mmCIF file of C-alpha atoms in Angstrom:
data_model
loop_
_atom_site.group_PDB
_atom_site.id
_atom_site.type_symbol
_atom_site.label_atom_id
_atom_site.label_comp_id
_atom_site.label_asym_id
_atom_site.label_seq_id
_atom_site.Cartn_x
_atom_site.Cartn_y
_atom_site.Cartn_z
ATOM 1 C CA UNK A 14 -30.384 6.680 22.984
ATOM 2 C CA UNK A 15 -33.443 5.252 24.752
ATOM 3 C CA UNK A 16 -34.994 2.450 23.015
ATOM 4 C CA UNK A 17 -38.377 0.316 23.895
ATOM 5 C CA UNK A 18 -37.297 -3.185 25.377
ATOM 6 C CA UNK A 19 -38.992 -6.246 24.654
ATOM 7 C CA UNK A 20 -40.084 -8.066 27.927
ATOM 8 C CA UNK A 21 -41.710 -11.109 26.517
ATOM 9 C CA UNK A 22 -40.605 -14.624 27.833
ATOM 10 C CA UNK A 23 -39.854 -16.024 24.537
ATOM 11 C CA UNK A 24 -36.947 -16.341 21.553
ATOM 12 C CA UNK A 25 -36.694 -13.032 19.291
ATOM 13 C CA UNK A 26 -37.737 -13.019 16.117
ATOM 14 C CA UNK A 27 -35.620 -12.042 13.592
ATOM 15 C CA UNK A 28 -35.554 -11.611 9.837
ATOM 16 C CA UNK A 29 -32.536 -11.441 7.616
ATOM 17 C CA UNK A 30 -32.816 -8.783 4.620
ATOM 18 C CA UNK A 31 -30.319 -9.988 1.781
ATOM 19 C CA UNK A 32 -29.451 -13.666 0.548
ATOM 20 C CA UNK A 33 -25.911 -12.847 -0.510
ATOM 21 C CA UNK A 34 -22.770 -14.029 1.453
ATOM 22 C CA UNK A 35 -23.072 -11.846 4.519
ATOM 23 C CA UNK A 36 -26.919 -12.610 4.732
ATOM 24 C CA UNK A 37 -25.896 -16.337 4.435
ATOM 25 C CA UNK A 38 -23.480 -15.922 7.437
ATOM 26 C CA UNK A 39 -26.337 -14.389 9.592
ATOM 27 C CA UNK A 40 -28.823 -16.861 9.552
ATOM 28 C CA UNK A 41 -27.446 -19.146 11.218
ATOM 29 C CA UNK A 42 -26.471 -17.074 13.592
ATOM 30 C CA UNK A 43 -30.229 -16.432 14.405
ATOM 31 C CA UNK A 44 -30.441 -19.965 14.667
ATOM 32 C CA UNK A 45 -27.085 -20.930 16.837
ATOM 33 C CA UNK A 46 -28.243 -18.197 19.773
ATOM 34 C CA UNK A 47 -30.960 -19.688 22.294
ATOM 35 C CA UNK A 48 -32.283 -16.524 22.325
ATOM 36 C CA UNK A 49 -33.446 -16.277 18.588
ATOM 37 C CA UNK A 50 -35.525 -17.625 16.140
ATOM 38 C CA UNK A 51 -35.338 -16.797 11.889
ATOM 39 C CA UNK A 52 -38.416 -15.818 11.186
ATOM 40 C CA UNK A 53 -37.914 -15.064 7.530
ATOM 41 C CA UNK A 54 -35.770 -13.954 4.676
ATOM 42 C CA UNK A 55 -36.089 -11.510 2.185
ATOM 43 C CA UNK A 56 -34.118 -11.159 -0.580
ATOM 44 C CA UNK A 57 -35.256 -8.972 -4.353
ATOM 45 C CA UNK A 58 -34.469 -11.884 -5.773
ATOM 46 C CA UNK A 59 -37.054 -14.135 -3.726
ATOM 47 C CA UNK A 60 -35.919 -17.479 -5.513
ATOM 48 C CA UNK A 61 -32.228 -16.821 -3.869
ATOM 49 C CA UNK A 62 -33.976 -16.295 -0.034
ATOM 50 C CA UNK A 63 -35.316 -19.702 -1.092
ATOM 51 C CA UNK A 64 -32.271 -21.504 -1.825
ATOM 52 C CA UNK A 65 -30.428 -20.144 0.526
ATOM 53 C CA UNK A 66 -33.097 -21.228 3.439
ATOM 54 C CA UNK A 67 -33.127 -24.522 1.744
ATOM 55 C CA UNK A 68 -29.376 -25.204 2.596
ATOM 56 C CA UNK A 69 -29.715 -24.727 5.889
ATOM 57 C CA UNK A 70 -32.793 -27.306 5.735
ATOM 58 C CA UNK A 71 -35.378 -24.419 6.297
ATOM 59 C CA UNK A 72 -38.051 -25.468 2.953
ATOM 60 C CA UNK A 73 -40.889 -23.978 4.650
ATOM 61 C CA UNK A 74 -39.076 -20.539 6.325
ATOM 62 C CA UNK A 75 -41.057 -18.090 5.092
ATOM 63 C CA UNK A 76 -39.205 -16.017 1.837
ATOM 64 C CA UNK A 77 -40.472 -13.456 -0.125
ATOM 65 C CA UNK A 78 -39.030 -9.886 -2.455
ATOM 66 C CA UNK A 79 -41.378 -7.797 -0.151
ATOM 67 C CA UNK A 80 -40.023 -6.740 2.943
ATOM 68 C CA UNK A 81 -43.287 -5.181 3.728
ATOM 69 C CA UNK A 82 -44.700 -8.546 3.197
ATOM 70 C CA UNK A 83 -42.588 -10.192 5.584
ATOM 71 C CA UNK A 84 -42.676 -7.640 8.095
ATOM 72 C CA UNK A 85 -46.867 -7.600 7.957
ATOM 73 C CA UNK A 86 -47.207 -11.190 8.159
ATOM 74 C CA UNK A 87 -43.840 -12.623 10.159
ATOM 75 C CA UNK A 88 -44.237 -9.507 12.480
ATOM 76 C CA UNK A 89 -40.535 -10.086 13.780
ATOM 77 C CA UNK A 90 -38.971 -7.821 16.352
ATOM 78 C CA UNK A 91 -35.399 -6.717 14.360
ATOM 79 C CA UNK A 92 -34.174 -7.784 11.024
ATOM 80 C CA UNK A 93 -30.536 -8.017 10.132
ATOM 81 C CA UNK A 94 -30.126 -6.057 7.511
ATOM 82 C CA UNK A 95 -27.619 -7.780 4.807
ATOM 83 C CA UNK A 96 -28.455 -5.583 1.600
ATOM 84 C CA UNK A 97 -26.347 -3.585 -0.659
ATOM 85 C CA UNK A 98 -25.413 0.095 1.102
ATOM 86 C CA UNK A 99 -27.257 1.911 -1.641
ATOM 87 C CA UNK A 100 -30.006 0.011 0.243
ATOM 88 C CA UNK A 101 -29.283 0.114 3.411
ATOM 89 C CA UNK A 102 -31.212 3.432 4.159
ATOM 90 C CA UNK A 103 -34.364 2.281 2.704
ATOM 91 C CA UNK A 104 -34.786 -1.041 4.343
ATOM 92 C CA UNK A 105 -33.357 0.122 7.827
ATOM 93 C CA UNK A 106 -36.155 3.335 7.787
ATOM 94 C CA UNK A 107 -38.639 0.819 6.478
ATOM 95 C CA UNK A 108 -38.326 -1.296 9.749
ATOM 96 C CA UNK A 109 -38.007 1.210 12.624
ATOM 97 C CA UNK A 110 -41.047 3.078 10.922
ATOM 98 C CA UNK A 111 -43.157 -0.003 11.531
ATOM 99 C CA UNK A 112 -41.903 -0.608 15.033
ATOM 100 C CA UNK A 113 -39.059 -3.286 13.890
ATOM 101 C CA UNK A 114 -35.567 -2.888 15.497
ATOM 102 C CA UNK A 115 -32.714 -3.316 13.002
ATOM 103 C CA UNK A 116 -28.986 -4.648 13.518
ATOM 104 C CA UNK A 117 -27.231 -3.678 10.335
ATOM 105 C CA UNK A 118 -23.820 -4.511 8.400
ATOM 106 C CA UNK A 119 -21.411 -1.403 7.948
ATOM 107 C CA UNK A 120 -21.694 0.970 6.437
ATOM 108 C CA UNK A 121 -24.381 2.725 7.728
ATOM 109 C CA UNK A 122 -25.397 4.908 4.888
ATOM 110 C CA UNK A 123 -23.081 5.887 1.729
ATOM 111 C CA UNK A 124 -24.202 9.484 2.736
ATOM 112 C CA UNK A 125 -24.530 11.363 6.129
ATOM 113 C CA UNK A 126 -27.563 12.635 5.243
ATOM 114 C CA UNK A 127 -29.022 9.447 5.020
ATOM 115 C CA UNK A 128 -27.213 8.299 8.000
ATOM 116 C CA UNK A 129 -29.042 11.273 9.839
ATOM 117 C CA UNK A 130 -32.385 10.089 8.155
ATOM 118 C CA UNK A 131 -32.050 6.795 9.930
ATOM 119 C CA UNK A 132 -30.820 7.978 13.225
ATOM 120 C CA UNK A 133 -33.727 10.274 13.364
ATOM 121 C CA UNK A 134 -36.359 7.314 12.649
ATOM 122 C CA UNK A 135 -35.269 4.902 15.222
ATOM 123 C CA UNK A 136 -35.235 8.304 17.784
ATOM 124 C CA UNK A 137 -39.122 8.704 16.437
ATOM 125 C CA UNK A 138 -39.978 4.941 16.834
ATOM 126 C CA UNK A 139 -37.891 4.063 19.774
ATOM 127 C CA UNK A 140 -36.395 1.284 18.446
ATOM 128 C CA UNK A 141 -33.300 -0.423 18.617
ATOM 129 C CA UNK A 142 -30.529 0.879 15.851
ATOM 130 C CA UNK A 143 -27.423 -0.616 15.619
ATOM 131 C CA UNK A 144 -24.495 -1.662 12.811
ATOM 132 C CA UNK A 145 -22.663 -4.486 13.906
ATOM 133 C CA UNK A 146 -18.328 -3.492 13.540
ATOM 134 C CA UNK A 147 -17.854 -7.194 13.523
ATOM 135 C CA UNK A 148 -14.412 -6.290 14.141
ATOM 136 C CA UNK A 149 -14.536 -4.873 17.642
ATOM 137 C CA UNK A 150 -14.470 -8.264 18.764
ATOM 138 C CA UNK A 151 -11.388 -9.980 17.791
ATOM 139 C CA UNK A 152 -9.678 -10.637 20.739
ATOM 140 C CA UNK A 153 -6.586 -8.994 19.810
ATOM 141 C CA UNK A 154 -8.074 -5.729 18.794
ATOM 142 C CA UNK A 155 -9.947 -5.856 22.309
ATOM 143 C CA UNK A 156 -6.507 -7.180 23.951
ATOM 144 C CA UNK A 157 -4.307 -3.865 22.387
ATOM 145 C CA UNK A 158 -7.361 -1.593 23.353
ATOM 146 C CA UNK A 159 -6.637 -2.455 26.942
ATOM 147 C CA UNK A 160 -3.088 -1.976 26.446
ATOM 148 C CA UNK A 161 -3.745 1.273 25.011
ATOM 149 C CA UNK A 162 -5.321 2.496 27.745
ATOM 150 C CA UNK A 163 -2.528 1.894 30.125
ATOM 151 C CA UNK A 164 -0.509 4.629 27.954
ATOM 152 C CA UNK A 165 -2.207 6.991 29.537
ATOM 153 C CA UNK A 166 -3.486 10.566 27.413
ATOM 154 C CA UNK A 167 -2.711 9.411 23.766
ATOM 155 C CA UNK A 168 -0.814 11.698 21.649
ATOM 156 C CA UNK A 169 0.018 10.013 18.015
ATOM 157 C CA UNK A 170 -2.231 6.642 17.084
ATOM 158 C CA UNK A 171 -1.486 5.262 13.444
ATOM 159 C CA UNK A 172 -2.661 2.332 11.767
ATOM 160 C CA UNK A 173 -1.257 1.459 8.035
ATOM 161 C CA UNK A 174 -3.444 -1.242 5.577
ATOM 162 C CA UNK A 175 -1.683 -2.776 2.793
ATOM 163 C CA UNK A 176 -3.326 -5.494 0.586
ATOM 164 C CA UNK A 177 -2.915 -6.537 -3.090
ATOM 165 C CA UNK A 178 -6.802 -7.332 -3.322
ATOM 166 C CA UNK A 179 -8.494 -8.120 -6.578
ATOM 167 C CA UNK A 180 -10.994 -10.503 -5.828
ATOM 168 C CA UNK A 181 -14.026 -7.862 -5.636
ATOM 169 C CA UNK A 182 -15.594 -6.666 -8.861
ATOM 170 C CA UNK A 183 -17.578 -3.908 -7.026
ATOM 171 C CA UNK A 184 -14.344 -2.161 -6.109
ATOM 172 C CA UNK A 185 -13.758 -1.393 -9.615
ATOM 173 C CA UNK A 186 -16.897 0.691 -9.949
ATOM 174 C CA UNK A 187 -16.083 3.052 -7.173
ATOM 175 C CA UNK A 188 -14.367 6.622 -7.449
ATOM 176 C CA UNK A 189 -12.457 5.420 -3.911
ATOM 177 C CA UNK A 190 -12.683 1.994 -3.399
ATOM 178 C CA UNK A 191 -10.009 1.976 -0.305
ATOM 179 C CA UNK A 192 -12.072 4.475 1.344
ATOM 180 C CA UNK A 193 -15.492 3.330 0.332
ATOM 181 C CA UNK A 194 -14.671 0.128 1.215
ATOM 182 C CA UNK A 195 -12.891 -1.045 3.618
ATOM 183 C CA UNK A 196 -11.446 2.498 5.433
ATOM 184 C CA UNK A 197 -14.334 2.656 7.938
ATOM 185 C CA UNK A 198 -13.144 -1.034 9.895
ATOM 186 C CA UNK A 199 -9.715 0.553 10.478
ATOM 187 C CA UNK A 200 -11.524 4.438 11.175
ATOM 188 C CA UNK A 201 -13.978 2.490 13.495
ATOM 189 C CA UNK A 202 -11.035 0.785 15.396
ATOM 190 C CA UNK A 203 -9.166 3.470 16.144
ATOM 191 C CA UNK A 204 -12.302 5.383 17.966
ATOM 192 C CA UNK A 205 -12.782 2.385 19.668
ATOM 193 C CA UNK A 206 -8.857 2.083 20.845
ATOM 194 C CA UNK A 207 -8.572 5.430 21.692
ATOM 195 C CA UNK A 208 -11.870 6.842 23.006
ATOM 196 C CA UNK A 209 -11.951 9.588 21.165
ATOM 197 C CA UNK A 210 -13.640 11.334 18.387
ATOM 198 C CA UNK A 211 -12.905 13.174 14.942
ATOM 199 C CA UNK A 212 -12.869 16.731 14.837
ATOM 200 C CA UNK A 213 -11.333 17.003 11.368
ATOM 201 C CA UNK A 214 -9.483 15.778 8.380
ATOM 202 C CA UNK A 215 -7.193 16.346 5.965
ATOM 203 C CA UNK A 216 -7.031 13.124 3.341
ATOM 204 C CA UNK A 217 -5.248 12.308 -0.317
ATOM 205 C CA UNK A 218 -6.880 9.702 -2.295
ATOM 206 C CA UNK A 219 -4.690 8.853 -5.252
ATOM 207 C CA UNK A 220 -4.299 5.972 -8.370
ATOM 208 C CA UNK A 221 -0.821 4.870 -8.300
ATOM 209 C CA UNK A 222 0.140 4.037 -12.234
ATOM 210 C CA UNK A 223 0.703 0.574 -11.672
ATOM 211 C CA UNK A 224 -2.345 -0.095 -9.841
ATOM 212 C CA UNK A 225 -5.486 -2.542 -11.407
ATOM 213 C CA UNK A 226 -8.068 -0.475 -9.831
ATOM 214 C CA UNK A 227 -9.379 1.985 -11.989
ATOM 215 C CA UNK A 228 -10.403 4.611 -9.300
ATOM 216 C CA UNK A 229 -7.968 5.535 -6.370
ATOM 217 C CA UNK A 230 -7.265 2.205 -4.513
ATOM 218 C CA UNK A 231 -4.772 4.170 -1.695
ATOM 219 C CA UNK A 232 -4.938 7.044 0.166
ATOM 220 C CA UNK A 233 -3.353 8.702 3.352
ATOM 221 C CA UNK A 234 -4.999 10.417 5.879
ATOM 222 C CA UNK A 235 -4.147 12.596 9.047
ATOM 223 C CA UNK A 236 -7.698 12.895 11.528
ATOM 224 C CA UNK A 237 -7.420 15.343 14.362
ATOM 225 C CA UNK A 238 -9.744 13.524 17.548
ATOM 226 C CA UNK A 239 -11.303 14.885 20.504
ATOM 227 C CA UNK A 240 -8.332 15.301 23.221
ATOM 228 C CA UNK A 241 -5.721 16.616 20.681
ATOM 229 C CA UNK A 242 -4.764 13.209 19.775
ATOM 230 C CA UNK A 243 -3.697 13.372 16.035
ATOM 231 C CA UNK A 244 -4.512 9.877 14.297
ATOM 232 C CA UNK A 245 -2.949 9.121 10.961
ATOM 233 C CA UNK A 246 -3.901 6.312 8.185
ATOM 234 C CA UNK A 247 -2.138 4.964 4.961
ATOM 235 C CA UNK A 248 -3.275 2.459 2.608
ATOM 236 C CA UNK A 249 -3.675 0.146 -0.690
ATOM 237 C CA UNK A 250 -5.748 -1.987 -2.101
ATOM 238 C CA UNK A 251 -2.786 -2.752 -4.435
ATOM 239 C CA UNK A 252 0.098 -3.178 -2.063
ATOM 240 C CA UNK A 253 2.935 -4.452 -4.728
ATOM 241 C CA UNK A 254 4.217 -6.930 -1.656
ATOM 242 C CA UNK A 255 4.398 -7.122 2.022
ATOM 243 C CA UNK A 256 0.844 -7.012 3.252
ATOM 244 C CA UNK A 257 -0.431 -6.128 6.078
ATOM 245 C CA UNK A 258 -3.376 -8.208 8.079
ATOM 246 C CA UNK A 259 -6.775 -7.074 7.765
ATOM 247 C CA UNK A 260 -7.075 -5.754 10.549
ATOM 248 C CA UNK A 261 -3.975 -3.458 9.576
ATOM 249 C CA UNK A 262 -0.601 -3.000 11.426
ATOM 250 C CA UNK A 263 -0.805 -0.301 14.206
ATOM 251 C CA UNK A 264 1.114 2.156 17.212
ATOM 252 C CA UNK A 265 -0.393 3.737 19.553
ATOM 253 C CA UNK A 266 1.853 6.358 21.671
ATOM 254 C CA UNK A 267 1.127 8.096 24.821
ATOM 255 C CA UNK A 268 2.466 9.798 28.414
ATOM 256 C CA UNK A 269 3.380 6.510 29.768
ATOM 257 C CA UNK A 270 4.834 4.689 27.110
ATOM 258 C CA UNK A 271 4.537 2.916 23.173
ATOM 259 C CA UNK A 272 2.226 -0.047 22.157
ATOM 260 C CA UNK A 273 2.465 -2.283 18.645
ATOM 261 C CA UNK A 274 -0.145 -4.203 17.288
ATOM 262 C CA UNK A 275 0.168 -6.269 14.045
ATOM 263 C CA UNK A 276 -3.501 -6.530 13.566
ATOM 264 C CA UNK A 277 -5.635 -10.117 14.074
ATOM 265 C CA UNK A 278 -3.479 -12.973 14.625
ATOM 266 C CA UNK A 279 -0.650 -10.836 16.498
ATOM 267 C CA UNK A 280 -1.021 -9.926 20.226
ATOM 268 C CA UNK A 281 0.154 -6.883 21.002
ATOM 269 C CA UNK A 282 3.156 -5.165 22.562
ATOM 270 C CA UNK A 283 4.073 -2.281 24.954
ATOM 271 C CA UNK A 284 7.491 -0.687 25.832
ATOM 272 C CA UNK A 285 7.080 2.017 29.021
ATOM 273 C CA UNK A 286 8.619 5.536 29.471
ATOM 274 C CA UNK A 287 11.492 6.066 31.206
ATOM 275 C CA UNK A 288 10.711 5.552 34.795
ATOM 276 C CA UNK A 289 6.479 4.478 33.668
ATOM 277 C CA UNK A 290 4.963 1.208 33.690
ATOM 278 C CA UNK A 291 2.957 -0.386 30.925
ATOM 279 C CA UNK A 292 1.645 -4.003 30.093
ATOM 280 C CA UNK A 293 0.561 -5.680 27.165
ATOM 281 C CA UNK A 294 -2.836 -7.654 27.551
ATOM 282 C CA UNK A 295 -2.932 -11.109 26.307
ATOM 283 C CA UNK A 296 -5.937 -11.984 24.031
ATOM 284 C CA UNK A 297 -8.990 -13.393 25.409
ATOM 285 C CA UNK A 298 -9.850 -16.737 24.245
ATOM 286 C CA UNK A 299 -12.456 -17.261 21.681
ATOM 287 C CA UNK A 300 -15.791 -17.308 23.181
ATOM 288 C CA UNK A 301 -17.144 -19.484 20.520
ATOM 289 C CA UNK A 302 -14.003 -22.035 19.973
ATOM 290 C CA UNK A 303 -14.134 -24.346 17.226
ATOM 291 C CA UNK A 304 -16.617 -22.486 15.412
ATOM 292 C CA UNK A 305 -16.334 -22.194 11.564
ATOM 293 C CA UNK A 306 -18.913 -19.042 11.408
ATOM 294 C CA UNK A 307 -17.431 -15.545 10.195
ATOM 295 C CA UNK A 308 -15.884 -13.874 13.127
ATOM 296 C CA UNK A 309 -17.815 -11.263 15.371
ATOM 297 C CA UNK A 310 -21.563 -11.728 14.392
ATOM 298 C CA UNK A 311 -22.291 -14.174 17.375
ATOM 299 C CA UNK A 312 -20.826 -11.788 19.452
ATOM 300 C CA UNK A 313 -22.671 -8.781 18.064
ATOM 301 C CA UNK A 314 -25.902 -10.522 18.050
ATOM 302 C CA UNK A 315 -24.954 -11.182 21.660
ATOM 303 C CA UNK A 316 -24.767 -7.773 22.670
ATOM 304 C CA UNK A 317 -28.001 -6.408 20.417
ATOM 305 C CA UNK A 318 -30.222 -9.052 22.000
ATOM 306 C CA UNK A 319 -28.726 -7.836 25.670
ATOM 307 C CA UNK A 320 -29.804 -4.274 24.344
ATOM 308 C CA UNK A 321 -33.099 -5.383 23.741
ATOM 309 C CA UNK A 322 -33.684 -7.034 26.448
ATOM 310 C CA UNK A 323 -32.140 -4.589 28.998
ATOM 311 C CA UNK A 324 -32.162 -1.051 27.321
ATOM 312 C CA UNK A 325 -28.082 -1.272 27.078
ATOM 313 C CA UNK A 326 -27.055 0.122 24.310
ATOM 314 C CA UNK A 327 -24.747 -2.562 22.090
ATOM 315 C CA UNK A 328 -21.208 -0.882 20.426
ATOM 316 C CA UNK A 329 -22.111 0.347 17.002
ATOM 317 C CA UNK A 330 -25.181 1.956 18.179
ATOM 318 C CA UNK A 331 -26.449 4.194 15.578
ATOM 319 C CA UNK A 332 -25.940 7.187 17.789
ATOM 320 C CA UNK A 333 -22.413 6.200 18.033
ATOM 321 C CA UNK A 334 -21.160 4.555 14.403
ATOM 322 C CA UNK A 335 -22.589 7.460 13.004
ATOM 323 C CA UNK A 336 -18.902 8.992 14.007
ATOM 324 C CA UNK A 337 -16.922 6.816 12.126
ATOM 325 C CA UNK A 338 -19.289 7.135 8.890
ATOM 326 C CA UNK A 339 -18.695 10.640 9.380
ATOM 327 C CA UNK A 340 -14.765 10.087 9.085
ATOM 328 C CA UNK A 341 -15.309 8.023 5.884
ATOM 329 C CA UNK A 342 -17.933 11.354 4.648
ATOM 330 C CA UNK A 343 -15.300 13.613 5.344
ATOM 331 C CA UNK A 344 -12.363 11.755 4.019
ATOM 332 C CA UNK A 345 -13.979 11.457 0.760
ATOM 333 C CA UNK A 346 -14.555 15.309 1.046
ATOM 334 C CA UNK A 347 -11.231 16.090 1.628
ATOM 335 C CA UNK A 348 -9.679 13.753 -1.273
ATOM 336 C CA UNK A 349 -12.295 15.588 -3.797
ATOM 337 C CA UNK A 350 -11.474 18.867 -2.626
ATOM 338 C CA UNK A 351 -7.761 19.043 -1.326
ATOM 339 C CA UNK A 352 -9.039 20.779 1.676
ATOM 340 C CA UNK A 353 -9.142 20.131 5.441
ATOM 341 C CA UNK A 354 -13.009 18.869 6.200
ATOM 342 C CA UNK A 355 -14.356 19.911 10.041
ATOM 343 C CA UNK A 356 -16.187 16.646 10.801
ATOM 344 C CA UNK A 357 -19.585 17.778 12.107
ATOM 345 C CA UNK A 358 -23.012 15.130 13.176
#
């Protein structure tokens, strides 16, 4: 995408939409990076912006319920937008359409067509568009990616996600909470592993009779991506035992050989081909050691105030995440109607 870039000589200002734990998480954030400033908060419930700015000692940022008000009289350049996703369309498309660049939490959209909405109105205000896939980061997602691509062309990728979660009361108001939820960190992952893109899916959302969840907490799902790589996923929210991380447990298997990856905390593994050499990268280390702040905004931040400043495009760019919303859209498709789902932009 091409995006005005902000050339002034001073910190960005930035505004945080949404007081609730992620929103909390951001703002300091804003304040940590030498490069930006919080210029306000915004929350519908104004007296939560305000005691949430008052624990990080900030009596007199300014709060408010409006974010047209803020937006008028802060005039930031980007908000991070920290709402609910049934509100994530209408505060993103509120920004860009007054010339304010937005970095946004995942999802996107809960529908395509809004996705496509807000795509289209940072095209038509040239503005900066991305959702921050805090998990990209980790260094041992970024450490298998690299090992990955050592396999050479990719024929089978699979990641599996088991978890006996209960701790979210949202999830039990959803027709899929697996997919609804948390799906799109693993569906993001493996385009960013593997390069590729979805083409289609075929996907089984079920409610095992044990479960707690009352919708259907576990699902499988086989994604054809660009290349002819097949990618397959399987699932619970109500794993009876042996969980996986959260990042998932994962293989990867291609021309040259087989990697393993147990998902954050694990580094990952390769075995070669007869007669092929492969390595396994070794994590990074943390860019930001000792620090107690959630993992991956700092370095997303990072990347969308390079963007700004330079016209690079950060990962997660709407133009880009848009792809794995899609495989979320057309998962849910598939598990409503038994049938394969193309997966078309």
């Amino acid at each position: 995408m091409t995006f005005d870039t902000i050339a002034a000589d001073r910190p960005l200002r930035g505004v945080v939409v949404g007081a609730g734990f992620i929103g909390g998480q951001w703002a300091p954030e804003l304040l940590a990076h030498p490069q930006t400033s919080l210029a306000g908060w915004v929350d519908v419930d104004e007296e939560r912006a305000r005691a949430a700015a008052g624990k990080l000692g900030l009596d007199d940022l300014p709060v408010s319920a409006s974010l047209t008000a803020v937006l008028d009289g802060e005039e930031p350049d980007f908000i991070v937008n920290c709402t609910v996703p049934q509100a994530h369309h209408d505060v993103t498309v509120t920004a860009l359409r007054r010339g304010v660049s937005v970095l946004s939490e995942k999802p996107m959209a809960v529908s395509l067509d809004e996705a496509r909405s807000m795509v289209r109105a940072a095209d038509e205000s040239r503005r900066l568009f991305a959702v921050n896939q805090n998990r990209r980061f980790m260094p041992t997602l970024v450490a298998f990616r690299r090992t990955v691509a050592d396999l050479g062309p990719l024929g089978l990728l699979t990641s599996e996600f088991f978890m006996p979660y209960r701790n979210k009361n949202f999830l039990d108001t959803l027709e899929h909470p697996l997919l609804q939820d948390m799906a799109i960190h693993l569906f993001d992952a493996a385009r960013a592993v593997s390069g590729a893109d979805p083409v289609s899916v075929y996907c089984e959302s079920f409610r095992p009779s044990w479960t707690w969840y009352a919708g259907a907490c576990s699902a499988t799902a086989i994604f054809e991506m660009t290349g002819g790589l097949r990618y397959t996923f399987a699932g619970s929210w109500s794993a009876p035992g042996q969980p996986t991380s959260w990042t998932g447990s994962w293989r990867a298997a291609g021309t040259r050989g087989t990697a393993l990856w147990g998902g954050d905390g694990h580094a990952p593994t390769a075995e070669a081909a007869d007669g092929q050499v492969v390595r396994a990268y070794a994590p990074g280390s943390d860019p930001f050691p000792g620090r107690r702040r959630f993992g991956g905004l700092a370095e997303g931040l990072e990347e969308f105030v390079t963007g700004l400043r330079t016209g690079r495009a950060p990962q997660g760019e709407c133009h880009d995440n848009i792809r794995s919303l899609a495989m979320v859209t057309a998962a849910l498709e598939s598990a409503r109607t038994g049938m394969r789902v193309p997966i078309t932009l």
